[in-house]
PDB file of C-alpha atoms in Angstrom:
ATOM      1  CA  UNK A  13      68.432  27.499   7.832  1.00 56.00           C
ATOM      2  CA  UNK A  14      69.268  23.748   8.694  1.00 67.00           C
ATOM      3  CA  UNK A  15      65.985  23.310  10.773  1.00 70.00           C
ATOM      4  CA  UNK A  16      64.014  24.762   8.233  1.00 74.00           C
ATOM      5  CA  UNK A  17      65.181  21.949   5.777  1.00 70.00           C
ATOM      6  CA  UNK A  18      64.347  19.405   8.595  1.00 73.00           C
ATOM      7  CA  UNK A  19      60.771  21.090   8.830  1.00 83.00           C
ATOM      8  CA  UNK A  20      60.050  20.696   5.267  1.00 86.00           C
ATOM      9  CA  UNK A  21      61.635  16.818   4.796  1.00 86.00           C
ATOM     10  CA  UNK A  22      59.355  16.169   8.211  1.00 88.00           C
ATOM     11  CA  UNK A  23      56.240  17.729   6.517  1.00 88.00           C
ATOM     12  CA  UNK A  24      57.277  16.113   2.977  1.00 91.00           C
ATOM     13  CA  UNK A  25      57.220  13.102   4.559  1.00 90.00           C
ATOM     14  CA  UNK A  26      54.317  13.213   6.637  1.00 91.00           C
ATOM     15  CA  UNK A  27      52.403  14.614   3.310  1.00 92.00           C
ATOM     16  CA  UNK A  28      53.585  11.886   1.585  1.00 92.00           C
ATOM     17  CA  UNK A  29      52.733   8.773   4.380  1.00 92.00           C
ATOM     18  CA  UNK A  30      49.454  10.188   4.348  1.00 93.00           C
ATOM     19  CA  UNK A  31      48.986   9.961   0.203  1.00 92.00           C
ATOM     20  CA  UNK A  32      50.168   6.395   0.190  1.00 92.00           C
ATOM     21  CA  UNK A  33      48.202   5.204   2.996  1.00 91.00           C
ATOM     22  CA  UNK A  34      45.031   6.474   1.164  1.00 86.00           C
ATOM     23  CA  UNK A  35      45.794   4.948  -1.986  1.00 86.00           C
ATOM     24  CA  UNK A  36      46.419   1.842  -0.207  1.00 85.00           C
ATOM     25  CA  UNK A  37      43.182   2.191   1.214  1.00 82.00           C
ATOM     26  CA  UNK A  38      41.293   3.042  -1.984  1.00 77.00           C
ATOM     27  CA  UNK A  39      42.831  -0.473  -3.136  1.00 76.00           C
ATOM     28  CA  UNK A  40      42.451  -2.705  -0.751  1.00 75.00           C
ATOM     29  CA  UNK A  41      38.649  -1.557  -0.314  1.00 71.00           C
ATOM     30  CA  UNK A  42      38.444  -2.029  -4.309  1.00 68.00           C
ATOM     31  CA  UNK A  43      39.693  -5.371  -3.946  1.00 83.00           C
ATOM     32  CA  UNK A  44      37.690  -6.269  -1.156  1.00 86.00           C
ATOM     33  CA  UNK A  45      34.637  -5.691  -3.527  1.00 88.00           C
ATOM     34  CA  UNK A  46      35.388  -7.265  -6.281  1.00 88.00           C
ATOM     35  CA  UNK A  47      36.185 -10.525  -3.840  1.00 89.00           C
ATOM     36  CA  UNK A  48      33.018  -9.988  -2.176  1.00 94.00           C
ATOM     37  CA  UNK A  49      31.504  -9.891  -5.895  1.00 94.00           C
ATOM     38  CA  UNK A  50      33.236 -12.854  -7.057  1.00 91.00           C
ATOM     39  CA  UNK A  51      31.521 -15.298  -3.575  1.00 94.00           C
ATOM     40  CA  UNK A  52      28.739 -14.094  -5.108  1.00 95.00           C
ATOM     41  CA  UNK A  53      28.837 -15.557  -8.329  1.00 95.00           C
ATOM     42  CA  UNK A  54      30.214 -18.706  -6.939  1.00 93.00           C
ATOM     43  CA  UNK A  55      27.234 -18.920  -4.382  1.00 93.00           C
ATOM     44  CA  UNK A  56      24.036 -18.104  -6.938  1.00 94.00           C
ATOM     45  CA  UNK A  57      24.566 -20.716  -9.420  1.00 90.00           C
ATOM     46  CA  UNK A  58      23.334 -18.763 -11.851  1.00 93.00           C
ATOM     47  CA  UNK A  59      24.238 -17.713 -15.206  1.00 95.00           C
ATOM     48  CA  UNK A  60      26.616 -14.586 -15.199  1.00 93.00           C
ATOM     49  CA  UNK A  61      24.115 -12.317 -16.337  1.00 94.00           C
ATOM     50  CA  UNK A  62      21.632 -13.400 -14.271  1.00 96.00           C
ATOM     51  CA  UNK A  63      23.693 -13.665 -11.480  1.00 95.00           C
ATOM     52  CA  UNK A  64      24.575  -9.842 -12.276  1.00 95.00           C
ATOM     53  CA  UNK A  65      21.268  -8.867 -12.927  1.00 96.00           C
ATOM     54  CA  UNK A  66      20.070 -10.462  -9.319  1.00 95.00           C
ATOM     55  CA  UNK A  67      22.621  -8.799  -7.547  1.00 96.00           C
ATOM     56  CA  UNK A  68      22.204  -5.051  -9.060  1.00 96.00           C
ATOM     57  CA  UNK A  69      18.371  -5.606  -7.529  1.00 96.00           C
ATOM     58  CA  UNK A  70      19.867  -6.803  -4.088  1.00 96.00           C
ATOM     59  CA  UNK A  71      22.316  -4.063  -4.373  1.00 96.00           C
ATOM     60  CA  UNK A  72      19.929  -1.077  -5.363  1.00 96.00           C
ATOM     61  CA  UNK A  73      17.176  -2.572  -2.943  1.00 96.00           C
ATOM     62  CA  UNK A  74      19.816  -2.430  -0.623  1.00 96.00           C
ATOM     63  CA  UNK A  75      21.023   1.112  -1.096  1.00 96.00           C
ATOM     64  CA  UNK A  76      17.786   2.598  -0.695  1.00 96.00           C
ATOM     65  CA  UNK A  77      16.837   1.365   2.883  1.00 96.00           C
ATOM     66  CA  UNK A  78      20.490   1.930   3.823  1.00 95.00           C
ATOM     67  CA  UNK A  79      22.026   4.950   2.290  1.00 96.00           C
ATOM     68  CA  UNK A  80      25.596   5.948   2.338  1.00 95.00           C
ATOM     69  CA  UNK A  81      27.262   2.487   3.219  1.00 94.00           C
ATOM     70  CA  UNK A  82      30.592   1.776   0.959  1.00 92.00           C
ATOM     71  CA  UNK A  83      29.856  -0.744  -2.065  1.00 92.00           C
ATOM     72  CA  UNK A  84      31.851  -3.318   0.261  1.00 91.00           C
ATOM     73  CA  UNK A  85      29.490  -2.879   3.229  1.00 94.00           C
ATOM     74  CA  UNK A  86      26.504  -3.488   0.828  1.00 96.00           C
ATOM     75  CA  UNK A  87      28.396  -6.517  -0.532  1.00 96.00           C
ATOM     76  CA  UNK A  88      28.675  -8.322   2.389  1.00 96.00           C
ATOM     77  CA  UNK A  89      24.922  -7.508   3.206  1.00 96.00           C
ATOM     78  CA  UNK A  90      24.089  -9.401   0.171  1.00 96.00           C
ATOM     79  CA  UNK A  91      26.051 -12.139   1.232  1.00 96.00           C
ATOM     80  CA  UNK A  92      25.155 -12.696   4.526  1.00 95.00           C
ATOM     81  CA  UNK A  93      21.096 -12.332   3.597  1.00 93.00           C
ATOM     82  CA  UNK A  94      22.161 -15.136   1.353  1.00 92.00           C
ATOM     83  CA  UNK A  95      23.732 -17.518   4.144  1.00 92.00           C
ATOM     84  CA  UNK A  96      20.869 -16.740   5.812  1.00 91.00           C
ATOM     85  CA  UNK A  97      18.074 -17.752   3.472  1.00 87.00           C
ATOM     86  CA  UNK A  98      19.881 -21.125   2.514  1.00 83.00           C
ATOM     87  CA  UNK A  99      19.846 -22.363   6.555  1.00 76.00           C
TER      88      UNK A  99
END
């Protein structure tokens, strides 16, 4: 009876390592997005809502000739096309 307590506090806390390293996950991508977001505002020099409105047609342009990336991956597409159009 005492290892099956140890069995279940073993899977309990295996279970639970698990759920907190995927929330951690799910926020540290989310945060990495709305920081990738936020470079681009500060690089367009645009009005917010056309600085929006530019990026949603970078994004979308983006997401059709590359399908499946995270919103993060797409992000720092945008970005770096950007570096590379100012040199």
């Amino acid at each position: 009876m005492n290892q099956e307590v140890v069995d279940t506090d073993i899977v309990i806390l295996v279970v639970g390592a698990v759920l907190a390293l995927g929330v951690l996950y799910w926020l540290l991508t989310g945060n990495e997005a709305s920081r990738l977001k936020d470079a681009y505002f500060r690089s367009v020099h645009l009005p917010r809502a056309q600085a929006e409105e530019s990026l949603a047609r970078h994004l979308a342009r983006l997401q059709e000739k590359h399908p499946g990336k995270s919103e993060a991956w797409y992000l720092r597409r945008v970005l770096a096309d950007l570096q590379r159009d100012r040199r």
